[in-house]
Amino acid sequence: MPDADRRARWFGVAAGVVFAVVLITHYAVEYGLNVAPSPTGDEISYDIIGWNLSRGNGFSEGGQDAEFRQPYREAFPDLMPAAGPTPDPPEPVTYRPPLFPFLLSAASRLFGRQFYVARIWNALAMAAVGGLLVWYLSRRYRLPVVLAAAALFLVVDTRIRLYGRAILTEATAALLLTVITLILFRIRADSSRWLFAALGILFALLILDRTMFVLWLPGLTLLTIWPDRLTGSVPPEPPVRLTRRLGHAAVFLGCVVVCLLPWSIRNITVLGRMMPLGAQGMTQLYAGFSDHAVQQRGVWTLEAQKELKRELPLKPATRLDAERMLADESRRRAVRWIRQHPWQTVELAVWKCVQEYRPRSLTAWVITTAAVLGAAAGFRRRDIRVILLLHLINASAIAATWSVEGRFVVPLLFAVHVPAAHGLAVLLSPMLKPFCGPNPLERRPD
């Protein structure tokens, strides 16, 4: 089917270009590409670190000079007045992952003080996810399903427009995880080790973009050892020996470790603790396992962090000292709470997954319904089973941390819209049968 594959590639490229033009134009007209983000959330934290990196201050917070503060003063004069206090000096931090700040740093070095590069990058990342989605679906379905799935992605799914504009890590993570998912579709027990090496490198970049993905490592490692058994596909003949399967896992894990090693050594050195990926997970652990978490049914809030900051002597401490103290005390309290509430911990884990995956709007209900229908109808397909395994791994990571009301699902956008497209195919098929024959939508069998 060389012609069909060539058409699918062209459809994917064309869709990616259209998505990019639509998103960037929408942001430019509706909001402005160079408007400062909110000065009270995660966006300014990434911006500060990226700015300090570009100024030779290392991976640090603080030290916001007048040039850094000017766009925030213009956009939010009440929150960041011109006559503000002298900013703190830049101090090293470890609680943010490094990939996105380094991208921001490169943008600042090349183009000066601006926000449009990060927004264009995120828009292009989301457009690339959409282009890869259209390419993949064009190889399996006919045009009506592909067009409906493209509309579901760009028009119905509000997360595409939100996280394509926000100066956050989700868009980059969505692109990396899309490519990882496509590699997992191809991996078999007899696959080349280069494929497992590529998987390890990309997954390491994903961890460097969003630290939470380190919790995926056990699940993905099992998937590299038993890709056929876990996905229900036909094992190769002759059977692949266990030693080769373990070799595949070793290649995958080795590439992950090598790519993470520089960042891990830096964090262990500056913290003086065995925290290779930084202090973020430990500083927030009490937010996931506490009475505060029970009150919010697993949704992350600032209350646990505020409690710790009220009771710990953080004022005279450096930023690294504060991270160490918060991490130690947060871990201590979370472990104590888990030991005292074992059954409530299990109940809380379920609530976290429910809170993260449950739809919160009409558009979310449409997408979720289509995805559930598609997953149920296409359960025998290998790609659907791989996607379900990825969601299971993601749910396990959420259960071990906390819910952020859907943000942890954003990187899996491709893994949401592939089964949603199959759900659309199931719904559209009866309407098109009179015009297209008994199988109007599927282009090729599994």
XYZ file of C-alpha atoms in Angstrom:
446
model
C 0.000 0.000 0.000
C 2.749 2.527 -0.903
C 0.302 5.043 -2.406
C -1.938 4.907 0.676
C 1.062 5.426 2.948
C 2.255 8.344 0.840
C -1.194 9.933 0.996
C -1.304 9.407 4.740
C 2.027 11.212 5.143
C 0.833 14.131 3.058
C -2.432 14.296 5.019
C -0.438 14.388 8.255
C 1.894 17.140 7.064
C -0.979 19.199 5.705
C -2.977 18.790 8.910
C 0.033 19.788 11.034
C 0.561 22.944 8.977
C -3.128 23.862 9.163
C -3.242 23.247 12.909
C -0.116 25.375 13.444
C -1.455 28.274 11.376
C -4.836 28.163 13.107
C -3.375 28.004 16.626
C -0.731 30.706 16.148
C -3.196 33.012 14.390
C -5.774 32.459 17.117
C -3.269 33.273 19.854
C -1.963 36.337 18.048
C -5.409 37.800 17.367
C -7.230 36.793 20.542
C -4.529 37.209 23.212
C -1.271 38.415 21.714
C 1.788 36.218 21.382
C 4.033 38.456 23.483
C 1.771 39.175 26.467
C 3.198 38.242 29.866
C 1.599 35.233 31.582
C 0.137 35.396 35.073
C 2.775 36.386 37.671
C 1.270 34.057 40.306
C 1.491 30.538 38.832
C 3.915 28.005 37.403
C 4.511 29.986 34.213
C 6.509 32.769 35.846
C 8.591 30.176 37.715
C 9.710 28.575 34.448
C 10.233 32.050 32.995
C 12.478 33.120 35.890
C 14.647 29.999 35.644
C 14.951 30.326 31.868
C 15.874 34.004 32.213
C 18.520 33.290 34.851
C 20.016 30.555 32.690
C 20.248 32.964 29.774
C 22.009 35.508 32.018
C 24.590 33.034 33.285
C 23.030 32.710 36.764
C 22.582 28.957 36.550
C 19.422 26.960 37.207
C 18.080 29.376 39.809
C 15.162 31.491 40.965
C 15.261 35.064 42.295
C 17.271 37.844 40.717
C 14.438 39.242 38.583
C 16.031 42.396 37.193
C 14.166 45.377 35.740
C 14.276 43.956 32.206
C 12.693 40.704 33.379
C 9.961 42.444 35.382
C 8.996 45.071 32.797
C 6.446 43.017 30.750
C 4.784 41.810 33.959
C 4.539 45.378 35.240
C 2.881 46.440 31.998
C 0.383 43.575 32.009
C -0.267 43.383 35.774
C 0.551 46.753 37.382
C -1.371 45.914 40.564
C 0.373 42.571 41.126
C 3.870 43.747 40.187
C 4.146 47.534 40.696
C 7.028 49.497 39.158
C 8.274 50.562 42.594
C 8.570 47.016 43.928
C 11.116 45.789 46.444
C 14.641 44.871 45.433
C 14.482 41.289 44.135
C 16.278 38.498 45.928
C 19.606 37.360 44.460
C 19.446 34.298 42.200
C 19.776 31.034 44.143
C 19.915 27.445 42.812
C 16.731 25.359 42.861
C 15.971 21.737 42.001
C 12.195 21.484 42.162
C 11.633 22.233 38.457
C 12.648 19.870 35.633
C 15.257 21.327 33.258
C 14.163 20.723 29.662
C 11.629 23.531 29.241
C 13.703 26.168 31.125
C 16.635 25.408 28.817
C 14.349 25.967 25.821
C 13.288 29.298 27.327
C 16.920 30.171 27.972
C 17.852 29.509 24.345
C 14.942 31.704 23.220
C 16.075 34.560 25.485
C 19.674 34.326 24.258
C 18.590 34.404 20.627
C 15.667 36.861 20.706
C 15.976 38.817 23.952
C 13.131 39.411 26.400
C 9.987 37.973 24.846
C 7.259 35.333 25.256
C 6.324 34.641 21.645
C 8.993 31.980 21.029
C 7.706 29.731 23.838
C 4.117 30.151 22.638
C 5.021 29.434 19.023
C 7.012 26.377 20.154
C 4.080 25.057 22.181
C 1.664 25.725 19.324
C 3.961 23.862 16.928
C 4.249 20.967 19.403
C 0.463 20.673 19.657
C 0.148 20.979 15.886
C 2.718 18.202 15.464
C 0.673 15.967 17.782
C -2.369 16.676 15.609
C -0.415 16.043 12.407
C 0.884 12.708 13.684
C -2.651 11.815 14.771
C -4.045 12.542 11.290
C -1.171 10.626 9.661
C -1.783 7.589 11.851
C -5.546 7.646 11.394
C -5.237 8.150 7.621
C -3.463 4.791 7.431
C -6.431 3.055 9.069
C -9.611 4.965 8.264
C -11.305 6.655 5.378
C -11.624 10.397 4.994
C -14.896 10.972 6.926
C -13.452 9.525 10.135
C -10.127 11.351 9.736
C -11.876 14.696 9.221
C -14.188 14.099 12.179
C -11.211 13.134 14.381
C -9.271 16.234 13.260
C -12.236 18.440 14.195
C -12.546 16.672 17.539
C -8.873 17.378 18.195
C -8.673 21.023 17.144
C -12.187 22.383 17.687
C -13.758 20.316 20.468
C -10.729 19.627 22.696
C -10.117 22.891 24.553
C -6.868 21.534 26.050
C -5.177 21.949 22.666
C -5.749 25.704 22.671
C -5.104 26.167 26.405
C -1.807 24.302 26.722
C -0.598 25.405 23.312
C -0.670 28.986 24.626
C 0.446 28.478 28.249
C 4.167 28.753 29.014
C 4.188 25.303 30.576
C 5.622 21.860 29.872
C 2.468 20.037 28.750
C 2.765 20.705 25.006
C 6.350 19.432 24.829
C 5.380 16.395 26.904
C 2.426 15.674 24.600
C 4.713 15.675 21.547
C 7.355 13.469 23.182
C 4.758 10.997 24.453
C 3.097 10.863 21.030
C 6.358 9.757 19.428
C 6.949 7.284 22.286
C 3.458 5.840 21.753
C 4.109 5.384 18.022
C 7.356 3.557 18.848
C 5.494 1.316 21.304
C 3.036 0.436 18.521
C 5.998 -0.932 16.522
C 7.930 -2.680 19.269
C 7.889 -6.469 19.263
C 9.951 -8.987 21.194
C 12.199 -9.446 18.120
C 12.575 -5.719 17.347
C 15.947 -4.062 16.834
C 17.733 -2.776 19.919
C 18.014 0.620 18.235
C 14.264 0.965 18.654
C 14.576 0.361 22.401
C 17.472 2.842 22.554
C 15.350 5.506 20.848
C 12.547 4.736 23.294
C 14.927 5.209 26.248
C 16.306 8.519 24.981
C 12.867 9.969 24.302
C 11.545 8.772 27.644
C 14.501 10.386 29.440
C 13.668 13.675 27.701
C 10.079 13.229 28.853
C 11.254 12.862 32.475
C 13.450 15.942 32.056
C 10.353 17.786 30.854
C 7.946 16.512 33.538
C 9.536 14.720 36.482
C 6.381 12.755 37.313
C 7.058 10.434 34.375
C 9.802 8.718 36.343
C 6.912 6.849 38.003
C 6.165 5.327 34.589
C 9.550 3.595 34.485
C 8.506 0.216 36.018
C 5.486 -0.112 33.726
C 7.377 0.802 30.547
C 10.222 -1.524 31.493
C 7.776 -4.434 31.732
C 6.374 -3.404 28.354
C 9.861 -3.629 26.813
C 10.350 -7.153 28.228
C 6.949 -8.589 27.267
C 5.576 -6.357 24.476
C 3.666 -9.236 22.856
C 2.217 -10.824 25.970
C 1.046 -7.544 27.515
C -0.598 -6.302 24.320
C -2.119 -9.627 23.315
C -0.361 -9.737 19.932
C 0.963 -12.910 18.298
C 4.490 -13.717 19.587
C 7.224 -14.154 16.965
C 8.316 -17.555 15.686
C 10.702 -18.849 16.855
C 10.100 -17.528 20.393
C 12.464 -14.824 21.604
C 14.619 -15.930 24.514
C 14.303 -14.244 27.882
C 17.936 -13.135 27.714
C 17.208 -11.066 24.624
C 14.100 -9.617 26.204
C 16.124 -8.616 29.271
C 18.710 -7.166 26.907
C 16.041 -4.956 25.384
C 15.059 -3.724 28.837
C 18.721 -3.114 29.685
C 19.182 -1.004 26.540
C 16.057 0.998 27.369
C 17.023 1.554 31.010
C 20.651 2.244 30.137
C 19.697 5.031 27.734
C 17.341 6.526 30.316
C 20.025 6.496 33.022
C 22.761 7.925 30.792
C 20.547 10.798 29.636
C 19.413 11.595 33.194
C 22.866 11.280 34.748
C 24.124 14.901 34.382
C 20.938 16.349 35.883
C 20.928 13.731 38.644
C 24.545 14.397 39.630
C 23.855 18.122 39.775
C 20.827 17.681 42.049
C 22.545 15.237 44.402
C 25.524 17.581 44.629
C 23.650 20.799 45.369
C 21.080 19.218 47.699
C 23.402 16.896 49.556
C 20.581 14.346 49.418
C 19.895 11.282 47.310
C 17.299 13.168 45.246
C 18.525 12.669 41.666
C 15.498 14.331 40.075
C 15.233 17.187 42.555
C 13.046 17.919 45.533
C 9.684 18.565 43.881
C 8.186 15.126 44.474
C 9.163 14.955 48.123
C 8.182 18.570 48.928
C 4.690 17.887 47.569
C 4.198 14.370 48.935
C 2.249 15.576 51.981
C -0.232 17.238 49.618
C -1.055 13.791 48.217
C -1.303 11.897 51.506
C -2.863 13.978 54.268
C -6.175 15.098 55.690
C -6.026 17.970 53.192
C -5.974 15.435 50.345
C -8.949 13.599 51.819
C -10.938 16.844 52.107
C -10.227 17.576 48.423
C -10.768 13.928 47.381
C -7.257 13.656 46.006
C -7.003 17.008 44.219
C -3.774 18.905 44.889
C -4.074 22.177 46.798
C -1.692 24.622 48.483
C -3.035 23.910 51.974
C -0.531 21.179 52.848
C 2.334 23.344 51.615
C 1.071 26.317 53.603
C 0.869 24.178 56.745
C 4.479 23.063 56.322
C 5.723 26.585 55.657
C 3.939 27.932 58.743
C 5.539 25.336 61.005
C 9.079 25.180 59.598
C 11.780 27.851 60.149
C 12.208 28.698 56.464
C 12.744 32.457 56.641
C 16.532 32.576 57.194
C 17.113 29.603 54.898
C 18.411 29.636 51.349
C 16.164 28.240 48.637
C 18.046 24.927 48.707
C 17.831 24.764 52.509
C 14.084 25.409 52.255
C 13.707 22.640 49.661
C 15.593 20.186 51.871
C 13.538 21.032 54.963
C 10.242 20.899 53.079
C 11.170 17.606 51.412
C 12.232 15.946 54.674
C 9.199 17.087 56.651
C 6.713 16.462 53.834
C 7.998 12.902 53.383
C 7.950 12.268 57.140
C 4.358 13.450 57.537
C 3.121 11.636 54.422
C 4.665 8.318 55.506
C 3.204 8.718 58.988
C -0.240 9.502 57.541
C -0.127 6.453 55.239
C 0.778 4.171 58.142
C -2.056 5.551 60.253
C -4.655 5.437 57.434
C -3.934 2.375 55.229
C -7.496 1.874 53.995
C -8.046 5.584 53.471
C -4.854 5.618 51.405
C -6.348 3.029 49.058
C -9.617 4.961 48.838
C -7.680 8.163 48.182
C -5.762 6.502 45.329
C -9.050 5.658 43.610
C -10.363 9.191 44.113
C -7.224 10.686 42.581
C -7.686 8.674 39.390
C -11.394 9.507 39.221
C -10.713 13.211 39.738
C -8.028 13.236 37.056
C -10.000 11.417 34.377
C -13.584 12.494 34.972
C -15.006 14.976 32.406
C -15.649 18.493 33.676
C -17.347 20.063 30.657
C -19.624 19.156 27.762
C -16.695 18.981 25.328
C -14.789 16.722 27.726
C -17.825 14.434 27.945
C -17.950 14.190 24.129
C -14.265 13.238 23.876
C -14.353 10.828 26.818
C -17.506 9.083 25.569
C -16.007 8.619 22.093
C -12.727 7.347 23.579
C -14.425 4.851 25.907
C -16.635 3.588 23.081
C -13.632 3.245 20.777
C -11.555 1.448 23.412
C -14.368 -1.013 24.101
C -15.109 -1.653 20.421
C -11.439 -1.923 19.432
C -10.113 -3.779 22.454
C -8.679 -6.585 20.305
C -6.509 -4.143 18.368
C -2.868 -3.951 19.447
C -2.663 -0.149 19.331
C -5.732 0.188 21.543
C -4.255 -2.247 24.065
C -0.969 -0.320 24.145
C -2.937 2.883 24.762
C -4.940 1.278 27.570
C -1.705 0.093 29.175
C -0.318 3.648 29.003
C -3.422 4.989 30.725
C -3.124 2.266 33.361
C 0.516 3.257 33.985
C -0.526 6.901 34.147
C -3.312 6.106 36.615
C -0.814 4.260 38.814
C 1.412 7.348 38.867
C -1.567 9.549 39.738
C -2.569 7.200 42.564
C 0.963 7.501 43.971
C 0.898 11.319 43.850
C -2.214 13.476 43.458
C -4.758 14.753 40.966
C -4.461 18.115 39.246
C -7.928 17.862 37.650
C -6.839 16.703 34.220
C -3.348 18.152 33.684
C -1.703 14.737 34.057
C -3.783 13.451 31.140
C -2.779 16.250 28.743
C 0.491 14.558 27.665
C -1.606 11.548 26.583
C -3.654 13.543 24.062
C -2.647 11.220 21.214
C -3.564 8.232 23.381
C -6.974 9.798 24.003
C -7.795 10.770 20.419
C -6.842 7.478 18.737
C -9.547 5.486 20.590
C -11.864 8.503 20.271
C -11.422 8.292 16.486
C -12.358 4.609 16.573
C -15.428 5.557 18.605
C -16.334 8.064 15.893
C -15.873 5.319 13.287
C -18.291 3.084 15.186
C -20.856 5.899 15.339
C -20.459 7.019 11.708
C -20.377 3.588 10.121
C -24.169 2.942 10.076
C -24.806 6.326 8.462
C -22.327 5.751 5.614
C -23.036 2.072 4.846
C -25.774 2.826 2.283
C -23.307 4.960 0.313
C -19.968 3.182 0.824
C -20.716 -0.499 1.245
C -20.472 -2.813 4.267
C -17.124 -1.472 5.537
C -17.106 2.224 4.693
C -14.595 3.451 7.252
C -11.779 0.993 7.925
C -9.021 1.369 5.336
C -6.985 -1.714 6.329
C -7.329 -4.572 8.820
C -5.127 -5.064 11.898
